[in-house]
């Protein structure tokens, strides 16, 4: 079993134009910086991206938007990106806005092999339009389908050569469910260690879900809203 | 004088009870954390995957892997826990979070709330708001009573796309405190210097004044 690849270019080499990708991260926290850069370099387009946010103008998925590589975004919040708004209003970009918990759970459903789930969020709103409603114990729920993604791309803090992943802080967010959901999952990690070095009690994503892993380089880990208090 | 944002936050903080797990939205709700009453032990949930959120870091500190749902740098308190987004919304959906505080553009007198979209104008997305309002046991809205044009934001029916239906339990606005009841907005407190007549004039939805209505302590 050899899951370790040399770097981002090799990890994304077979992602074709038109693919559906899941990309981990919340805002800019925990995004797969190396793979995004490799996808920008590779120049694939017509992508459908499932990701909570769409980056900012000059970082994260914003870099892919700038190169017009994205056909459709499936996200819960996209408010930090002027180029995104421009493409959306001009009709160049298709967007499906999904409640954040529904987004997470539709990833989870895919990773757990469940075709669909019944969820509360969006009942009585435009999110419910066209969706099947079913009543359980007096309460209405929406039928929401599992996502179907060709590739999931996540970034973890540590990973081992077996593909086991450990995340740090709130950089975990959507990545575990996405890692479980992708047909092919690519993990870039800050620290790649030999099998046996990670505590099996503290693995967030078991290696069975990870097809390719590599140690990323030059992480910028940009902070979107640096907020501090006086000492 | 109508309340300022800090005073709205301070009043909402008085609703916190010992042992509550609380989710605070972006804006005024975030300020509530600064006024948690002494002796009341609450745990703050941040829906991007943290229980036990602490204050902003000191200048010079700040970890890019540690942010709140508003993408601001934060800290943790002793006893905190990280988890993924599915578990985060799982605990919200399952009713484990006792109180959600969030902002609103409009609230209707039946508890409907609109706070995520202005058609053709603002298309940023709902984030976690729809999940939170659909599931939280208790929802308090922090808002300005009127828009910049002076028009009421407490309405008979929301005009903007809804975030959730019949879910708001209480509103703290710059003019007072209102319970959402079958009879409409029930004013239980008014801000110091604000008259009931002013509240009546600025509330478009059904309004009743509680028999024991009182001036808010600020």
Coordinates of C-alpha atoms in Angstrom, one line a residue:
Chain A
X1 CA 0.0 0.0 0.0
X2 CA 1.5 3.3 -1.0
X3 CA -0.6 6.4 -0.5
X4 CA 2.2 8.9 -0.3
X5 CA 2.7 11.1 -3.4
X6 CA 5.5 13.5 -4.0
X7 CA 3.4 16.7 -3.9
X8 CA 0.3 18.6 -4.9
X9 CA 0.8 18.3 -8.7
X10 CA 1.0 14.5 -8.5
X11 CA -2.0 14.4 -6.1
X12 CA -4.3 16.3 -8.4
X13 CA -2.9 15.0 -11.7
X14 CA -6.0 13.1 -12.8
X15 CA -8.6 15.7 -11.8
X16 CA -10.3 16.5 -15.1
X17 CA -12.2 19.5 -16.2
X18 CA -15.9 19.1 -15.3
X19 CA -15.1 17.2 -12.1
X20 CA -17.1 17.7 -8.8
X21 CA -14.8 18.5 -5.9
X22 CA -15.3 18.8 -2.2
X23 CA -12.8 21.2 -0.6
X24 CA -12.4 21.3 3.2
X25 CA -12.1 24.5 5.2
X26 CA -14.2 27.2 7.0
X27 CA -13.4 30.6 5.6
X28 CA -9.7 30.3 5.1
X29 CA -9.2 28.1 8.1
X30 CA -8.1 24.6 7.2
X31 CA -8.2 25.0 3.4
X32 CA -6.0 22.8 1.2
X33 CA -3.7 25.5 0.0
X34 CA -1.2 23.3 -1.9
X35 CA -3.9 21.5 -3.9
X36 CA -5.7 24.7 -4.8
X37 CA -2.5 26.2 -6.1
X38 CA -1.9 23.0 -8.1
X39 CA -5.4 23.1 -9.6
X40 CA -4.8 26.8 -10.5
X41 CA -1.6 25.8 -12.2
X42 CA -3.1 22.8 -14.0
X43 CA -5.8 25.1 -15.4
X44 CA -8.8 22.6 -15.2
X45 CA -12.1 24.3 -15.5
X46 CA -15.9 23.7 -15.5
X47 CA -15.5 22.5 -11.9
X48 CA -18.3 22.1 -9.4
X49 CA -16.9 22.9 -6.0
X50 CA -18.6 21.9 -2.7
X51 CA -17.1 24.0 0.0
X52 CA -18.6 26.0 2.9
X53 CA -17.1 29.2 1.5
X54 CA -15.6 30.5 -1.7
X55 CA -12.4 32.0 -0.3
X56 CA -11.5 35.7 -0.7
X57 CA -10.5 37.5 -3.9
X58 CA -6.8 36.6 -3.8
X59 CA -6.7 33.4 -1.7
X60 CA -8.4 30.0 -1.4
X61 CA -11.1 29.1 -3.9
X62 CA -11.0 32.8 -4.9
X63 CA -7.9 32.0 -6.9
X64 CA -9.8 29.4 -8.9
X65 CA -12.7 31.8 -9.4
X66 CA -10.4 34.4 -10.7
X67 CA -9.2 32.0 -13.4
X68 CA -12.8 31.1 -14.3
X69 CA -12.2 27.5 -13.4
X70 CA -15.4 27.1 -11.4
X71 CA -18.8 26.5 -13.1
X72 CA -20.8 25.9 -9.9
X73 CA -20.3 26.6 -6.2
X74 CA -22.2 24.7 -3.6
X75 CA -21.7 26.7 -0.3
X76 CA -23.4 28.1 2.7
X77 CA -21.8 31.5 2.8
X78 CA -20.0 33.4 0.1
X79 CA -19.9 36.9 1.4
X80 CA -16.2 37.7 1.4
X81 CA -15.4 37.7 -2.3
X82 CA -16.1 40.5 -4.8
X83 CA -15.1 38.6 -7.9
X84 CA -17.6 35.8 -6.8
X85 CA -20.4 38.3 -6.5
X86 CA -19.5 39.8 -9.9
X87 CA -19.5 36.4 -11.7
X88 CA -22.8 35.4 -9.9
X89 CA -24.6 38.6 -10.8
X90 CA -23.4 38.4 -14.4
X91 CA -24.6 34.8 -14.7
X92 CA -21.1 33.3 -15.3
X93 CA -21.2 31.3 -12.1
X94 CA -23.9 29.0 -10.8
X95 CA -24.4 28.9 -7.1
X96 CA -26.4 26.6 -4.8
X97 CA -26.7 28.0 -1.3
X98 CA -27.2 25.3 1.3
X99 CA -27.7 25.8 5.0
X100 CA -24.4 25.0 6.7
X101 CA -25.6 22.1 8.8
X102 CA -27.3 20.6 5.8
X103 CA -24.1 21.0 3.8
X104 CA -22.1 19.2 6.5
X105 CA -24.8 16.5 6.8
X106 CA -25.1 15.9 3.1
X107 CA -21.3 15.3 3.1
X108 CA -21.6 13.0 6.1
X109 CA -24.4 11.0 4.5
X110 CA -22.2 10.4 1.5
X111 CA -19.4 9.3 3.7
X112 CA -21.7 6.9 5.7
X113 CA -23.2 5.4 2.6
X114 CA -26.6 6.9 3.1
X115 CA -28.4 8.2 0.0
X116 CA -30.4 10.9 1.7
X117 CA -31.4 12.3 5.1
X118 CA -34.4 14.2 6.5
X119 CA -33.4 17.6 7.9
X120 CA -35.2 20.5 9.5
X121 CA -33.2 23.5 8.2
X122 CA -35.0 25.6 5.6
X123 CA -38.5 24.4 6.3
X124 CA -40.9 27.1 5.2
X125 CA -38.2 29.0 3.3
X126 CA -37.1 29.1 -0.4
X127 CA -34.6 26.3 0.5
X128 CA -37.6 24.0 0.7
X129 CA -38.8 24.7 -2.8
X130 CA -39.2 21.5 -4.8
X131 CA -38.1 19.3 -2.0
X132 CA -40.0 16.3 -0.6
X133 CA -41.4 17.0 2.9
X134 CA -42.2 14.3 5.4
X135 CA -43.7 14.7 8.8
X136 CA -42.1 12.8 11.8
X137 CA -43.7 13.2 15.2
X138 CA -45.7 16.3 14.2
X139 CA -42.7 18.1 12.6
X140 CA -41.9 18.6 9.0
X141 CA -38.5 17.7 7.5
X142 CA -36.9 18.1 4.1
X143 CA -35.5 15.2 2.2
X144 CA -31.9 16.2 1.4
X145 CA -29.6 14.0 -0.8
X146 CA -26.1 12.9 -0.1
X147 CA -23.5 14.7 -2.3
X148 CA -21.7 12.8 -5.0
X149 CA -18.2 14.1 -5.4
X150 CA -15.4 12.7 -7.7
X151 CA -12.7 14.0 -5.5
X152 CA -12.4 15.3 -1.9
X153 CA -9.5 17.5 -1.1
X154 CA -8.7 18.2 2.6
X155 CA -5.9 19.6 4.7
X156 CA -4.9 18.1 8.0
X157 CA -2.4 19.0 10.6
X158 CA -0.8 15.6 10.8
X159 CA -1.1 12.5 8.7
X160 CA 0.7 9.2 8.5
X161 CA 1.8 7.0 5.6
X162 CA -1.4 4.9 6.1
X163 CA -3.5 8.0 5.4
X164 CA -4.7 8.5 9.0
X165 CA -5.4 12.1 9.7
X166 CA -5.4 14.4 12.7
X167 CA -6.7 17.9 12.6
X168 CA -6.0 20.9 14.8
X169 CA -8.4 23.3 16.4
X170 CA -11.3 24.6 14.3
X171 CA -9.4 23.8 11.1
X172 CA -11.2 20.4 11.3
X173 CA -14.6 21.8 10.3
X174 CA -15.9 20.1 7.1
X175 CA -12.8 18.1 6.3
X176 CA -13.5 14.7 8.1
X177 CA -16.9 14.3 6.4
X178 CA -15.6 15.4 3.0
X179 CA -12.6 13.0 3.4
X180 CA -15.1 10.2 4.0
X181 CA -17.4 11.2 1.1
X182 CA -15.0 11.6 -1.8
X183 CA -14.7 8.8 -4.4
X184 CA -11.0 9.7 -4.4
X185 CA -9.8 11.6 -1.3
X186 CA -6.6 13.6 -1.4
X187 CA -5.1 14.8 1.9
X188 CA -2.3 17.4 2.3
X189 CA -0.8 17.6 5.7
X190 CA 1.5 19.9 7.6
X191 CA 3.4 17.0 9.1
X192 CA 3.6 13.6 7.4
X193 CA 4.9 10.9 9.8
X194 CA 5.6 7.2 9.4
X195 CA 2.8 4.7 10.4
X196 CA 2.9 4.1 14.1
X197 CA 3.7 7.6 15.2
X198 CA 0.1 8.8 15.5
X199 CA -1.8 7.6 18.6
X200 CA -4.6 5.3 17.2
X201 CA -6.9 6.6 19.9
X202 CA -6.7 10.1 18.5
X203 CA -7.3 9.6 14.8
X204 CA -10.0 11.9 13.3
X205 CA -10.1 10.2 9.9
X206 CA -9.0 6.6 9.5
X207 CA -6.7 6.0 6.5
X208 CA -9.3 3.8 4.7
X209 CA -10.9 7.0 3.4
X210 CA -7.6 8.6 2.1
X211 CA -6.2 7.6 -1.3
X212 CA -3.4 10.0 -1.6
X213 CA -1.4 11.9 1.0
X214 CA 1.5 14.3 0.9
X215 CA 3.3 16.8 3.1
X216 CA 2.4 20.3 2.0
X217 CA 4.8 23.2 1.7
X218 CA 4.9 26.9 2.4
X219 CA 1.6 27.2 4.3
X220 CA 0.4 30.7 4.5
X221 CA -2.6 30.0 6.8
X222 CA -4.0 33.4 6.3
X223 CA -6.2 34.9 9.0
X224 CA -9.4 36.5 7.6
X225 CA -10.4 38.5 10.7
X226 CA -7.5 39.0 13.1
X227 CA -9.3 40.2 16.2
X228 CA -7.5 40.8 19.4
X229 CA -7.8 42.4 22.8
X230 CA -5.4 44.7 24.6
X231 CA -3.0 43.1 27.1
Chain B
X1 CA -32.8 57.1 24.8
X2 CA -32.8 54.0 22.7
X3 CA -30.2 51.4 23.7
X4 CA -26.9 51.2 22.0
X5 CA -25.5 47.9 20.8
X6 CA -23.6 47.2 24.0
X7 CA -26.7 47.8 26.1
X8 CA -28.8 45.5 23.9
X9 CA -26.1 42.8 24.4
X10 CA -26.0 43.5 28.1
X11 CA -29.8 43.0 28.4
X12 CA -29.7 39.8 26.5
X13 CA -26.9 38.5 28.8
X14 CA -29.4 38.7 31.6
X15 CA -31.3 35.9 29.9
X16 CA -28.4 33.5 30.3
X17 CA -28.9 30.8 32.9
X18 CA -26.3 28.8 34.7
X19 CA -25.4 25.6 32.8
X20 CA -26.6 26.9 29.4
X21 CA -24.9 26.0 26.2
X22 CA -25.2 29.1 24.0
X23 CA -24.6 29.9 20.4
X24 CA -24.0 33.6 19.7
X25 CA -24.4 34.9 16.1
X26 CA -22.3 37.5 14.4
X27 CA -22.6 41.2 15.3
X28 CA -24.4 42.4 18.5
X29 CA -24.9 38.7 19.6
X30 CA -21.1 38.3 19.8
X31 CA -21.0 41.2 22.4
X32 CA -23.2 39.2 24.7
X33 CA -20.2 37.2 25.8
X34 CA -18.8 40.4 27.4
X35 CA -21.7 40.7 29.9
X36 CA -22.2 37.1 31.2
X37 CA -23.5 37.7 34.7
X38 CA -21.2 36.9 37.6
X39 CA -21.7 33.4 38.9
X40 CA -23.5 32.2 35.7
X41 CA -21.5 29.5 34.1
X42 CA -22.3 29.1 30.4
X43 CA -20.5 27.3 27.6
X44 CA -20.3 29.1 24.2
X45 CA -20.7 27.0 21.1
X46 CA -19.2 28.1 17.8
X47 CA -20.8 26.2 15.0
X48 CA -17.5 25.8 13.1
X49 CA -16.6 23.2 15.7
X50 CA -15.9 24.4 19.2
X51 CA -17.5 24.2 22.6
X52 CA -15.9 26.5 25.2
X53 CA -15.1 29.5 23.2
X54 CA -13.0 32.1 25.1
X55 CA -12.3 35.8 24.4
X56 CA -10.3 37.2 21.5
X57 CA -6.6 36.6 21.9
X58 CA -4.2 39.2 23.2
X59 CA -2.4 41.4 20.7
X60 CA 0.4 39.5 19.0
X61 CA -1.3 36.1 19.7
X62 CA -3.8 34.5 17.5
X63 CA -3.8 31.1 15.9
X64 CA -5.0 30.7 12.3
X65 CA -6.4 27.3 13.2
X66 CA -8.6 28.8 16.0
X67 CA -11.4 31.0 14.7
X68 CA -15.1 31.5 15.4
X69 CA -18.0 31.3 13.0
X70 CA -17.4 35.0 12.1
X71 CA -13.9 33.9 11.1
X72 CA -12.4 36.0 13.9
X73 CA -9.4 34.8 15.9
X74 CA -10.5 33.5 19.3
X75 CA -9.2 31.5 22.3
X76 CA -10.5 28.5 24.2
X77 CA -11.4 28.2 27.9
X78 CA -10.4 25.2 30.1
X79 CA -12.7 22.2 29.3
X80 CA -13.2 23.1 25.7
X81 CA -13.7 20.6 22.9
X82 CA -13.2 20.7 19.1
X83 CA -15.4 18.7 16.7
X84 CA -16.4 18.6 13.0
X85 CA -19.2 20.5 11.3
X86 CA -21.5 17.5 11.1
X87 CA -21.3 16.9 14.9
X88 CA -21.6 20.7 15.5
X89 CA -24.9 20.9 13.7
X90 CA -25.9 17.5 15.1
X91 CA -25.8 18.9 18.6
X92 CA -27.7 22.0 17.4
X93 CA -30.4 19.9 15.6
X94 CA -30.7 17.5 18.6
X95 CA -31.6 20.4 20.9
X96 CA -28.5 20.3 23.0
X97 CA -27.9 24.0 22.5
X98 CA -30.1 25.8 25.0
X99 CA -30.1 29.3 23.5
X100 CA -29.3 30.9 20.2
X101 CA -28.9 34.7 19.9
X102 CA -28.8 36.1 16.5
X103 CA -29.5 39.3 14.5
X104 CA -32.4 39.9 12.1
X105 CA -33.4 42.2 9.3
X106 CA -37.1 41.5 9.9
X107 CA -39.2 39.6 12.5
X108 CA -42.9 38.9 12.1
X109 CA -45.4 38.9 14.9
X110 CA -45.7 35.1 14.6
X111 CA -42.0 34.6 15.1
X112 CA -40.9 34.3 11.5
X113 CA -37.4 35.7 10.9
X114 CA -35.6 37.0 7.8
X115 CA -31.9 37.7 8.1
X116 CA -30.0 36.2 5.1
X117 CA -31.0 37.6 1.8
X118 CA -32.1 40.8 0.1
X119 CA -33.1 39.7 -3.4
X120 CA -30.9 41.1 -6.2
X121 CA -28.9 43.0 -3.6
X122 CA -27.2 40.8 -1.0
X123 CA -26.6 37.2 -1.9
X124 CA -24.1 36.1 0.7
X125 CA -25.8 33.0 1.9
X126 CA -27.5 31.8 5.1
X127 CA -24.4 30.2 6.7
X128 CA -25.7 28.3 9.8
X129 CA -28.6 30.6 10.5
X130 CA -31.3 28.3 9.0
X131 CA -30.0 25.3 10.9
X132 CA -29.9 27.3 14.1
X133 CA -33.4 28.8 13.9
X134 CA -35.0 25.5 12.8
X135 CA -33.6 23.6 15.7
X136 CA -32.8 25.8 18.7
X137 CA -35.1 25.5 21.7
X138 CA -34.9 29.2 22.5
X139 CA -34.1 32.0 20.1
X140 CA -33.5 35.6 21.1
X141 CA -33.1 38.2 18.4
X142 CA -30.9 41.2 18.9
X143 CA -31.9 44.0 16.4
X144 CA -32.6 47.6 15.7
X145 CA -36.3 48.3 16.0
X146 CA -36.4 50.3 12.7
X147 CA -34.3 50.5 9.5
X148 CA -32.2 53.5 8.7
X149 CA -35.3 55.0 6.9
X150 CA -37.2 54.7 10.2
X151 CA -39.4 51.9 9.0
X152 CA -40.4 49.2 11.5
X153 CA -38.5 45.9 11.3
X154 CA -41.1 44.2 13.6
X155 CA -43.7 43.4 11.0
X156 CA -47.1 41.6 10.5
X157 CA -45.3 39.5 7.9
X158 CA -41.7 39.4 6.7
X159 CA -41.2 40.9 3.2
X160 CA -37.7 39.4 2.8
X161 CA -37.0 35.7 2.1
X162 CA -37.4 33.8 5.4
X163 CA -34.7 32.2 7.4
X164 CA -37.1 30.3 9.6
X165 CA -40.8 30.2 10.5
X166 CA -42.4 30.8 13.8
X167 CA -39.2 30.3 15.7
X168 CA -38.3 33.6 17.5
X169 CA -39.2 33.6 21.2
X170 CA -37.9 37.0 22.3
X171 CA -36.6 40.2 20.8
X172 CA -34.3 42.8 22.4
X173 CA -34.3 45.9 20.3
X174 CA -33.0 49.4 21.0
X175 CA -36.5 50.3 22.2
X176 CA -37.3 47.4 24.5
X177 CA -37.8 43.8 25.2
X178 CA -40.6 41.8 23.4
X179 CA -41.9 38.3 23.9
X180 CA -43.3 36.7 20.7
X181 CA -46.8 35.5 21.8
X182 CA -49.9 34.2 20.0
X183 CA -51.2 37.8 20.4
X184 CA -48.1 39.2 18.6
X185 CA -45.2 41.1 20.1
X186 CA -45.7 41.6 23.8
X187 CA -43.7 44.5 25.2
X188 CA -42.4 43.6 28.6
X189 CA -39.8 46.3 29.1
X190 CA -39.0 49.6 27.5
X191 CA -35.7 51.3 27.3
X192 CA -35.1 54.3 29.6
X193 CA -36.5 57.4 28.1
X194 CA -38.5 55.5 25.4
X195 CA -42.2 55.9 25.6
X196 CA -44.9 53.3 24.9
X197 CA -46.3 55.6 22.3
X198 CA -43.0 55.6 20.4
X199 CA -42.9 51.8 20.6
X200 CA -46.4 51.7 19.2
X201 CA -45.6 54.1 16.4
X202 CA -42.5 52.1 15.4
X203 CA -44.0 48.6 15.6
X204 CA -45.9 47.6 12.4
X205 CA -46.8 44.1 13.6
X206 CA -49.4 43.3 16.2
X207 CA -48.3 44.7 19.6
X208 CA -49.6 44.2 23.1
X209 CA -48.2 45.9 26.2
X210 CA -47.7 43.7 29.2
X211 CA -49.8 44.7 32.3
X212 CA -46.6 44.8 34.3
X213 CA -44.4 46.5 31.7
X214 CA -41.5 48.2 33.2
X215 CA -38.5 50.3 32.5
X216 CA -35.4 48.3 31.6
X217 CA -32.6 48.3 34.1
X218 CA -29.4 49.2 32.1

